PDB file of C-alpha atoms in Angstrom:
ATOM      1  CA  MET A 244       5.833 -15.261  22.661  1.00 79.00           C
ATOM      2  CA  GLU A 245       5.554 -13.289  25.865  1.00 93.00           C
ATOM      3  CA  PHE A 246       5.244  -9.524  25.869  1.00 97.00           C
ATOM      4  CA  THR A 247       7.917  -7.472  27.571  1.00 97.00           C
ATOM      5  CA  ASP A 248       6.866  -4.758  30.009  1.00 97.00           C
ATOM      6  CA  ASP A 249       7.666  -2.147  27.371  1.00 98.00           C
ATOM      7  CA  GLN A 250       5.502  -3.940  24.793  1.00 98.00           C
ATOM      8  CA  LEU A 251       2.595  -4.228  27.201  1.00 98.00           C
ATOM      9  CA  GLN A 252       2.750  -0.486  27.706  1.00 98.00           C
ATOM     10  CA  ARG A 253       3.370   0.365  24.038  1.00 98.00           C
ATOM     11  CA  TYR A 254       0.486  -1.723  22.715  1.00 98.00           C
ATOM     12  CA  SER A 255      -1.880  -1.328  25.681  1.00 98.00           C
ATOM     13  CA  ARG A 256      -4.539   0.505  23.641  1.00 98.00           C
ATOM     14  CA  HIS A 257      -4.583  -2.379  21.187  1.00 98.00           C
ATOM     15  CA  ILE A 258      -4.563  -5.100  23.792  1.00 98.00           C
ATOM     16  CA  ILE A 259      -7.584  -3.735  25.652  1.00 98.00           C
ATOM     17  CA  LEU A 260      -9.638  -3.875  22.446  1.00 98.00           C
ATOM     18  CA  PRO A 261     -11.645  -7.131  22.450  1.00 98.00           C
ATOM     19  CA  GLU A 262     -11.140  -7.399  18.681  1.00 97.00           C
ATOM     20  CA  VAL A 263      -7.355  -7.308  19.120  1.00 98.00           C
ATOM     21  CA  GLY A 264      -6.224  -8.437  22.564  1.00 98.00           C
ATOM     22  CA  GLY A 265      -2.931 -10.154  23.225  1.00 98.00           C
ATOM     23  CA  LYS A 266      -3.464 -12.765  20.511  1.00 98.00           C
ATOM     24  CA  GLY A 267      -4.191 -10.116  17.919  1.00 98.00           C
ATOM     25  CA  GLN A 268      -1.169  -8.058  18.874  1.00 98.00           C
ATOM     26  CA  LYS A 269       1.011 -11.142  18.487  1.00 98.00           C
ATOM     27  CA  LYS A 270      -0.414 -11.593  14.979  1.00 98.00           C
ATOM     28  CA  ILE A 271       0.549  -7.999  14.216  1.00 98.00           C
ATOM     29  CA  LEU A 272       4.075  -8.496  15.538  1.00 98.00           C
ATOM     30  CA  ASN A 273       4.485 -11.608  13.384  1.00 98.00           C
ATOM     31  CA  ALA A 274       3.048 -10.043  10.208  1.00 98.00           C
ATOM     32  CA  LYS A 275       5.077  -9.143   7.125  1.00 98.00           C
ATOM     33  CA  VAL A 276       3.835  -6.327   4.869  1.00 98.00           C
ATOM     34  CA  PHE A 277       5.386  -5.093   1.621  1.00 98.00           C
ATOM     35  CA  ILE A 278       4.852  -1.448   0.625  1.00 98.00           C
ATOM     36  CA  VAL A 279       5.356  -0.269  -2.946  1.00 98.00           C
ATOM     37  CA  GLY A 280       6.562   3.325  -2.737  1.00 97.00           C
ATOM     38  CA  ALA A 281       7.997   5.462   0.057  1.00 98.00           C
ATOM     39  CA  GLY A 282       6.156   8.596  -0.990  1.00 97.00           C
ATOM     40  CA  GLY A 283       2.873  10.309  -0.205  1.00 97.00           C
ATOM     41  CA  LEU A 284       0.987   7.083   0.560  1.00 98.00           C
ATOM     42  CA  GLY A 285       3.831   4.785   1.569  1.00 98.00           C
ATOM     43  CA  CYS A 286       4.937   7.180   4.315  1.00 98.00           C
ATOM     44  CA  PRO A 287       1.679   7.297   6.331  1.00 98.00           C
ATOM     45  CA  VAL A 288       0.985   3.608   5.669  1.00 98.00           C
ATOM     46  CA  GLY A 289       4.413   2.643   6.931  1.00 98.00           C
ATOM     47  CA  TYR A 290       4.244   5.056   9.869  1.00 98.00           C
ATOM     48  CA  TYR A 291       0.990   3.619  11.197  1.00 98.00           C
ATOM     49  CA  LEU A 292       2.007   0.014  10.545  1.00 98.00           C
ATOM     50  CA  ALA A 293       5.284   0.591  12.368  1.00 98.00           C
ATOM     51  CA  ALA A 294       3.433   2.207  15.256  1.00 98.00           C
ATOM     52  CA  ALA A 295       1.061  -0.782  15.372  1.00 98.00           C
ATOM     53  CA  GLY A 296       4.000  -3.187  15.593  1.00 98.00           C
ATOM     54  CA  ILE A 297       3.990  -4.913  12.201  1.00 98.00           C
ATOM     55  CA  GLY A 298       7.057  -7.130  12.566  1.00 98.00           C
ATOM     56  CA  THR A 299       8.550  -6.775   9.090  1.00 98.00           C
ATOM     57  CA  ILE A 300       7.910  -3.963   6.636  1.00 98.00           C
ATOM     58  CA  GLY A 301       9.408  -4.277   3.168  1.00 98.00           C
ATOM     59  CA  MET A 302       9.551  -1.068   1.142  1.00 98.00           C
ATOM     60  CA  ILE A 303      10.727  -0.417  -2.400  1.00 98.00           C
ATOM     61  CA  ASP A 304      11.520   2.975  -3.930  1.00 97.00           C
ATOM     62  CA  ASN A 305      14.493   4.126  -5.980  1.00 96.00           C
ATOM     63  CA  ASP A 306      14.039   7.881  -5.478  1.00 97.00           C
ATOM     64  CA  THR A 307      15.803  10.257  -3.104  1.00 98.00           C
ATOM     65  CA  VAL A 308      14.133  12.829  -0.863  1.00 98.00           C
ATOM     66  CA  GLU A 309      13.467  16.198  -2.510  1.00 98.00           C
ATOM     67  CA  LEU A 310      12.226  19.424  -0.960  1.00 98.00           C
ATOM     68  CA  SER A 311       8.916  19.195  -2.860  1.00 97.00           C
ATOM     69  CA  ASN A 312       8.226  15.834  -1.160  1.00 97.00           C
ATOM     70  CA  LEU A 313       8.070  17.270   2.343  1.00 98.00           C
ATOM     71  CA  GLN A 314       4.628  18.820   1.937  1.00 97.00           C
ATOM     72  CA  ARG A 315       3.108  15.323   2.243  1.00 97.00           C
ATOM     73  CA  GLN A 316       5.749  12.596   2.687  1.00 98.00           C
ATOM     74  CA  ILE A 317       5.833  12.543   6.473  1.00 98.00           C
ATOM     75  CA  ALA A 318       8.528   9.897   6.966  1.00 98.00           C
ATOM     76  CA  HIS A 319      11.122  12.288   5.542  1.00 98.00           C
ATOM     77  CA  SER A 320      12.512  15.619   6.758  1.00 98.00           C
ATOM     78  CA  THR A 321      14.687  18.544   5.773  1.00 98.00           C
ATOM     79  CA  LYS A 322      17.642  16.678   7.300  1.00 98.00           C
ATOM     80  CA  THR A 323      17.164  13.751   4.896  1.00 98.00           C
ATOM     81  CA  LEU A 324      17.140  15.753   1.662  1.00 98.00           C
ATOM     82  CA  GLY A 325      19.140  13.818  -0.915  1.00 98.00           C
ATOM     83  CA  VAL A 326      18.893  10.573   1.083  1.00 98.00           C
ATOM     84  CA  HIS A 327      17.286   7.509  -0.502  1.00 98.00           C
ATOM     85  CA  LYS A 328      13.639   7.486   0.535  1.00 98.00           C
ATOM     86  CA  VAL A 329      13.753   3.903   1.784  1.00 98.00           C
ATOM     87  CA  ASP A 330      16.738   4.737   4.012  1.00 98.00           C
ATOM     88  CA  SER A 331      14.967   7.823   5.344  1.00 98.00           C
ATOM     89  CA  ALA A 332      11.754   5.889   5.988  1.00 98.00           C
ATOM     90  CA  LYS A 333      13.620   2.978   7.582  1.00 98.00           C
ATOM     91  CA  ALA A 334      15.327   5.315  10.053  1.00 98.00           C
ATOM     92  CA  THR A 335      12.006   7.000  10.873  1.00 98.00           C
ATOM     93  CA  PHE A 336       9.987   3.814  11.363  1.00 98.00           C
ATOM     94  CA  GLU A 337      12.624   1.958  13.351  1.00 98.00           C
ATOM     95  CA  ALA A 338      13.172   4.990  15.571  1.00 98.00           C
ATOM     96  CA  LEU A 339       9.440   5.028  16.261  1.00 98.00           C
ATOM     97  CA  ASN A 340       9.297   1.337  17.140  1.00 98.00           C
ATOM     98  CA  PRO A 341      12.338  -0.908  17.712  1.00 97.00           C
ATOM     99  CA  ASP A 342      10.101  -3.985  17.393  1.00 98.00           C
ATOM    100  CA  VAL A 343       9.846  -3.304  13.657  1.00 98.00           C
ATOM    101  CA  LYS A 344      12.338  -4.465  11.035  1.00 98.00           C
ATOM    102  CA  VAL A 345      12.284  -2.416   7.826  1.00 98.00           C
ATOM    103  CA  VAL A 346      13.728  -3.974   4.680  1.00 98.00           C
ATOM    104  CA  GLY A 347      14.460  -1.179   2.212  1.00 98.00           C
ATOM    105  CA  ILE A 348      14.974  -1.911  -1.486  1.00 98.00           C
ATOM    106  CA  LYS A 349      16.532   0.895  -3.533  1.00 97.00           C
ATOM    107  CA  GLU A 350      15.366  -0.322  -6.931  1.00 95.00           C
ATOM    108  CA  ARG A 351      12.665   0.222  -9.511  1.00 93.00           C
ATOM    109  CA  ILE A 352       9.994  -2.411  -9.302  1.00 95.00           C
ATOM    110  CA  ASN A 353       9.577  -4.408 -12.504  1.00 94.00           C
ATOM    111  CA  LYS A 354       8.274  -7.700 -13.826  1.00 94.00           C
ATOM    112  CA  GLY A 355      11.690  -9.278 -13.328  1.00 94.00           C
ATOM    113  CA  ASN A 356      11.916  -8.655  -9.578  1.00 96.00           C
ATOM    114  CA  ILE A 357       8.406  -8.224  -8.177  1.00 97.00           C
ATOM    115  CA  MET A 358       7.525 -11.896  -7.740  1.00 97.00           C
ATOM    116  CA  ASP A 359      10.646 -12.603  -5.709  1.00 97.00           C
ATOM    117  CA  LEU A 360      10.233  -9.394  -3.708  1.00 98.00           C
ATOM    118  CA  ILE A 361       6.668 -10.027  -2.523  1.00 98.00           C
ATOM    119  CA  LYS A 362       6.537 -13.840  -2.311  1.00 97.00           C
ATOM    120  CA  ASP A 363       7.449 -14.046   1.390  1.00 97.00           C
ATOM    121  CA  TYR A 364       5.147 -11.230   2.556  1.00 98.00           C
ATOM    122  CA  ASP A 365       1.612 -11.667   3.875  1.00 98.00           C
ATOM    123  CA  ILE A 366       0.073  -8.501   2.398  1.00 98.00           C
ATOM    124  CA  VAL A 367       1.095  -6.008  -0.292  1.00 98.00           C
ATOM    125  CA  VAL A 368       0.270  -2.286  -0.193  1.00 98.00           C
ATOM    126  CA  ASP A 369       0.376  -0.271  -3.405  1.00 98.00           C
ATOM    127  CA  GLY A 370       1.270   3.368  -2.864  1.00 97.00           C
ATOM    128  CA  SER A 371       2.644   3.951  -6.360  1.00 95.00           C
ATOM    129  CA  ASP A 372       2.016   7.030  -8.476  1.00 90.00           C
ATOM    130  CA  ASN A 373       1.551   5.622 -11.988  1.00 91.00           C
ATOM    131  CA  PHE A 374      -0.636   3.162 -13.855  1.00 91.00           C
ATOM    132  CA  PRO A 375       2.008   0.709 -15.162  1.00 93.00           C
ATOM    133  CA  THR A 376       3.137   0.036 -11.590  1.00 95.00           C
ATOM    134  CA  ARG A 377      -0.440  -0.394 -10.351  1.00 95.00           C
ATOM    135  CA  TYR A 378      -1.221  -2.947 -13.046  1.00 95.00           C
ATOM    136  CA  LEU A 379       2.075  -4.741 -12.448  1.00 97.00           C
ATOM    137  CA  VAL A 380       1.457  -4.964  -8.689  1.00 97.00           C
ATOM    138  CA  ASN A 381      -2.151  -6.064  -9.187  1.00 97.00           C
ATOM    139  CA  ASP A 382      -1.283  -8.810 -11.638  1.00 97.00           C
ATOM    140  CA  ALA A 383       1.603 -10.089  -9.508  1.00 98.00           C
ATOM    141  CA  CYS A 384      -0.607 -10.236  -6.403  1.00 98.00           C
ATOM    142  CA  VAL A 385      -3.378 -12.074  -8.253  1.00 98.00           C
ATOM    143  CA  LEU A 386      -0.919 -14.586  -9.707  1.00 97.00           C
ATOM    144  CA  LEU A 387       0.664 -15.175  -6.277  1.00 97.00           C
ATOM    145  CA  LYS A 388      -2.693 -14.948  -4.459  1.00 97.00           C
ATOM    146  CA  LYS A 389      -1.422 -12.157  -2.198  1.00 98.00           C
ATOM    147  CA  PRO A 390      -3.909  -9.733  -0.580  1.00 98.00           C
ATOM    148  CA  LEU A 391      -3.412  -6.239  -1.966  1.00 98.00           C
ATOM    149  CA  VAL A 392      -4.470  -2.890  -0.513  1.00 98.00           C
ATOM    150  CA  SER A 393      -4.379  -0.302  -3.278  1.00 98.00           C
ATOM    151  CA  GLY A 394      -4.580   3.471  -2.880  1.00 98.00           C
ATOM    152  CA  ALA A 395      -4.466   6.471  -5.185  1.00 96.00           C
ATOM    153  CA  ILE A 396      -4.612  10.231  -4.691  1.00 96.00           C
ATOM    154  CA  LEU A 397      -4.919  13.318  -6.889  1.00 94.00           C
ATOM    155  CA  LYS A 398      -5.756  16.935  -6.080  1.00 96.00           C
ATOM    156  CA  PHE A 399      -8.423  16.714  -3.312  1.00 97.00           C
ATOM    157  CA  GLU A 400      -9.513  13.122  -3.877  1.00 97.00           C
ATOM    158  CA  GLY A 401      -8.372   9.676  -2.827  1.00 97.00           C
ATOM    159  CA  GLN A 402      -9.377   6.101  -3.530  1.00 97.00           C
ATOM    160  CA  VAL A 403      -8.831   2.842  -1.655  1.00 98.00           C
ATOM    161  CA  THR A 404      -9.732  -0.746  -2.495  1.00 98.00           C
ATOM    162  CA  THR A 405      -8.680  -4.167  -1.219  1.00 98.00           C
ATOM    163  CA  VAL A 406      -8.049  -7.100  -3.532  1.00 98.00           C
ATOM    164  CA  LEU A 407      -8.433 -10.628  -2.156  1.00 98.00           C
ATOM    165  CA  PRO A 408      -7.469 -12.931  -5.047  1.00 97.00           C
ATOM    166  CA  GLY A 409      -9.963 -15.735  -5.511  1.00 94.00           C
ATOM    167  CA  GLU A 410     -12.577 -14.011  -3.360  1.00 95.00           C
ATOM    168  CA  GLY A 411     -13.391 -10.739  -5.082  1.00 95.00           C
ATOM    169  CA  HIS A 412     -12.476  -8.174  -7.695  1.00 97.00           C
ATOM    170  CA  CYS A 413      -9.008  -7.074  -8.771  1.00 97.00           C
ATOM    171  CA  TYR A 414      -7.766  -3.744 -10.138  1.00 96.00           C
ATOM    172  CA  ARG A 415      -8.411  -4.923 -13.702  1.00 95.00           C
ATOM    173  CA  CYS A 416     -12.056  -5.564 -12.794  1.00 95.00           C
ATOM    174  CA  LEU A 417     -12.182  -1.814 -12.163  1.00 90.00           C
ATOM    175  CA  PHE A 418     -10.106  -0.758 -15.157  1.00 86.00           C
ATOM    176  CA  GLU A 419      -9.335  -3.594 -17.559  1.00 81.00           C
ATOM    177  CA  GLU A 420      -6.746  -1.640 -19.552  1.00 80.00           C
ATOM    178  CA  MET A 421      -4.490   1.152 -18.383  1.00 81.00           C
ATOM    179  CA  PRO A 422      -5.159   4.610 -19.858  1.00 76.00           C
ATOM    180  CA  PRO A 423      -2.748   5.886 -22.493  1.00 71.00           C
ATOM    181  CA  PRO A 424       0.201   7.954 -21.216  1.00 70.00           C
ATOM    182  CA  GLY A 425      -0.697  11.573 -20.554  1.00 65.00           C
ATOM    183  CA  LEU A 426      -4.466  11.077 -20.317  1.00 59.00           C
ATOM    184  CA  VAL A 427      -4.565  11.207 -16.500  1.00 68.00           C
ATOM    185  CA  PRO A 428      -2.292  13.859 -14.946  1.00 67.00           C
ATOM    186  CA  SER A 429       0.121  12.973 -12.179  1.00 69.00           C
ATOM    187  CA  CYS A 430       0.301  14.688  -8.791  1.00 71.00           C
ATOM    188  CA  GLN A 431       3.382  16.483 -10.053  1.00 72.00           C
ATOM    189  CA  GLU A 432       1.323  17.908 -12.912  1.00 74.00           C
ATOM    190  CA  ALA A 433      -2.028  18.492 -11.192  1.00 80.00           C
ATOM    191  CA  GLY A 434      -1.083  18.844  -7.518  1.00 90.00           C
ATOM    192  CA  VAL A 435      -2.370  17.190  -4.353  1.00 95.00           C
ATOM    193  CA  LEU A 436      -3.412  18.472  -0.937  1.00 97.00           C
ATOM    194  CA  GLY A 437      -0.812  16.971   1.382  1.00 97.00           C
ATOM    195  CA  SER A 438      -3.221  15.904   4.106  1.00 98.00           C
ATOM    196  CA  VAL A 439      -5.261  13.852   1.605  1.00 98.00           C
ATOM    197  CA  THR A 440      -2.343  11.447   1.370  1.00 98.00           C
ATOM    198  CA  GLY A 441      -2.529  11.050   5.144  1.00 98.00           C
ATOM    199  CA  VAL A 442      -6.225  10.189   5.071  1.00 98.00           C
ATOM    200  CA  VAL A 443      -5.832   7.634   2.291  1.00 98.00           C
ATOM    201  CA  GLY A 444      -2.645   6.174   3.785  1.00 98.00           C
ATOM    202  CA  ALA A 445      -4.327   5.764   7.170  1.00 98.00           C
ATOM    203  CA  LEU A 446      -7.250   3.990   5.500  1.00 98.00           C
ATOM    204  CA  GLN A 447      -4.826   1.643   3.747  1.00 98.00           C
ATOM    205  CA  ALA A 448      -3.024   0.903   7.014  1.00 98.00           C
ATOM    206  CA  THR A 449      -6.361   0.157   8.678  1.00 98.00           C
ATOM    207  CA  GLU A 450      -7.279  -2.277   5.899  1.00 98.00           C
ATOM    208  CA  VAL A 451      -3.938  -4.034   6.419  1.00 98.00           C
ATOM    209  CA  LEU A 452      -4.464  -4.360  10.168  1.00 98.00           C
ATOM    210  CA  LYS A 453      -7.983  -5.741   9.672  1.00 98.00           C
ATOM    211  CA  LEU A 454      -6.577  -8.332   7.279  1.00 98.00           C
ATOM    212  CA  VAL A 455      -3.874  -9.310   9.767  1.00 98.00           C
ATOM    213  CA  LEU A 456      -6.395  -9.589  12.596  1.00 98.00           C
ATOM    214  CA  GLY A 457      -9.131 -11.192  10.508  1.00 98.00           C
ATOM    215  CA  LYS A 458     -11.608  -8.665  11.868  1.00 98.00           C
ATOM    216  CA  GLY A 459     -14.156  -6.363  10.275  1.00 97.00           C
ATOM    217  CA  ASP A 460     -15.188  -5.912   6.666  1.00 97.00           C
ATOM    218  CA  VAL A 461     -12.435  -4.929   4.257  1.00 98.00           C
ATOM    219  CA  LEU A 462     -13.016  -3.148   0.951  1.00 98.00           C
ATOM    220  CA  LYS A 463     -13.503  -6.336  -1.070  1.00 97.00           C
ATOM    221  CA  ASN A 464     -15.588  -5.686  -4.193  1.00 97.00           C
ATOM    222  CA  THR A 465     -15.702  -2.037  -3.131  1.00 98.00           C
ATOM    223  CA  LEU A 466     -13.951   1.176  -4.149  1.00 98.00           C
ATOM    224  CA  LEU A 467     -13.964   3.830  -1.414  1.00 98.00           C
ATOM    225  CA  ILE A 468     -13.737   7.386  -2.767  1.00 98.00           C
ATOM    226  CA  TYR A 469     -12.787  10.273  -0.481  1.00 98.00           C
ATOM    227  CA  ASP A 470     -13.589  13.848  -1.507  1.00 98.00           C
ATOM    228  CA  ALA A 471     -11.736  16.264   0.761  1.00 98.00           C
ATOM    229  CA  LEU A 472     -13.447  19.420  -0.505  1.00 98.00           C
ATOM    230  CA  ARG A 473     -16.896  18.053   0.329  1.00 98.00           C
ATOM    231  CA  THR A 474     -15.719  15.920   3.256  1.00 98.00           C
ATOM    232  CA  THR A 475     -17.533  12.882   1.880  1.00 98.00           C
ATOM    233  CA  PHE A 476     -16.857   9.194   1.480  1.00 98.00           C
ATOM    234  CA  ARG A 477     -18.593   7.241  -1.277  1.00 98.00           C
ATOM    235  CA  ARG A 478     -18.608   3.469  -1.628  1.00 98.00           C
ATOM    236  CA  VAL A 479     -18.839   2.083  -5.158  1.00 97.00           C
ATOM    237  CA  LYS A 480     -19.596  -1.602  -5.643  1.00 97.00           C
ATOM    238  CA  VAL A 481     -17.087  -3.349  -7.905  1.00 95.00           C
ATOM    239  CA  PRO A 482     -18.255  -6.873  -8.734  1.00 94.00           C
ATOM    240  CA  LYS A 483     -15.724  -9.450  -9.781  1.00 95.00           C
ATOM    241  CA  ASN A 484     -15.629  -9.497 -13.578  1.00 95.00           C
ATOM    242  CA  PRO A 485     -15.958 -13.093 -14.848  1.00 96.00           C
ATOM    243  CA  ALA A 486     -14.251 -11.969 -18.062  1.00 95.00           C
ATOM    244  CA  CYS A 487     -11.354 -10.244 -16.280  1.00 96.00           C
ATOM    245  CA  PRO A 488      -8.120 -11.068 -18.138  1.00 94.00           C
ATOM    246  CA  VAL A 489      -6.210 -11.825 -14.942  1.00 96.00           C
ATOM    247  CA  CYS A 490      -8.715 -13.040 -12.294  1.00 96.00           C
ATOM    248  CA  GLY A 491     -11.668 -14.109 -14.451  1.00 95.00           C
ATOM    249  CA  GLU A 492     -12.990 -17.556 -15.256  1.00 94.00           C
ATOM    250  CA  ASN A 493     -10.714 -17.955 -18.279  1.00 94.00           C
ATOM    251  CA  PRO A 494      -7.762 -15.637 -17.655  1.00 93.00           C
ATOM    252  CA  THR A 495      -5.585 -14.670 -20.600  1.00 92.00           C
ATOM    253  CA  ILE A 496      -2.882 -13.098 -18.412  1.00 91.00           C
ATOM    254  CA  LYS A 497      -1.035 -16.025 -16.856  1.00 89.00           C
ATOM    255  CA  GLU A 498       2.319 -14.319 -16.487  1.00 91.00           C
ATOM    256  CA  LEU A 499       3.435 -10.737 -16.060  1.00 92.00           C
ATOM    257  CA  GLN A 500       3.204  -8.555 -19.155  1.00 83.00           C
ATOM    258  CA  ASP A 501       5.791  -6.209 -20.692  1.00 76.00           C
ATOM    259  CA  TYR A 502       5.036  -3.205 -18.519  1.00 78.00           C
ATOM    260  CA  ASP A 503       6.732   0.086 -19.350  1.00 69.00           C
ATOM    261  CA  ALA A 504       9.897   0.029 -17.251  1.00 54.00           C
ATOM    262  CA  GLU A 505      10.211   3.787 -17.692  1.00 54.00           C
ATOM    263  CA  TYR A 506       7.061   4.272 -15.637  1.00 52.00           C
ATOM    264  CA  CYS A 507       7.271   1.291 -13.282  1.00 56.00           C
ATOM    265  CA  ARG A 508       8.530   3.412 -10.442  1.00 55.00           C
ATOM    266  CA  MET A 509       7.061   5.034  -7.344  1.00 55.00           C
TER     267      MET A 509
END
């Protein structure tokens, strides 16, 4: 493909980077990324990926925009209150960059639809807000061998890790079993500093772009922990668990489990 004059100007700061250049920008424009959730993490991830020129962004979320979302969910606005989040985000991202096609899915993600939803995408980003969804997305990505960039936030802290099936750890290597309901509070219950979602979402978007470009070191076998109150980043090594039930040497999870549909949302 040849760049138009507008594209040369739009992506000029990418193209002058030796690690990106014209070839790298073409990879970005041809990439397809699926984002789980159009909330606190999905919004900044999608915003930066749209700005970068990711050609196709899939996004699933069945919620509508509420006033309490606007403290952190930057793809939405007061004018889109009551609008489906994926429709609001689609309008925002495509207005930012007409090169980007956003495919919005107004559904709950579940074991019956996830494999079909993500199969044609290059990379999956998890911006969900509950453990059943995180385990579902992890297991589906491992089974389909899809790279996964996972993020989580709570209060003043965020976490990011990148799963490369067959090469490193997965989410179950970190936490083999999900905690019982109610043990870990949600953002709705415990709160979250809005800007923390921006930091973590930007880190996730950067991991995605590095994967697309094949440049740099991604967070394979590593959990990155951000503490906003102390302004610190801590890297925790997460070795691949040979006994992991989904990515280990003798996996016992060979198909998606009966995840709690009540909580498999964003």
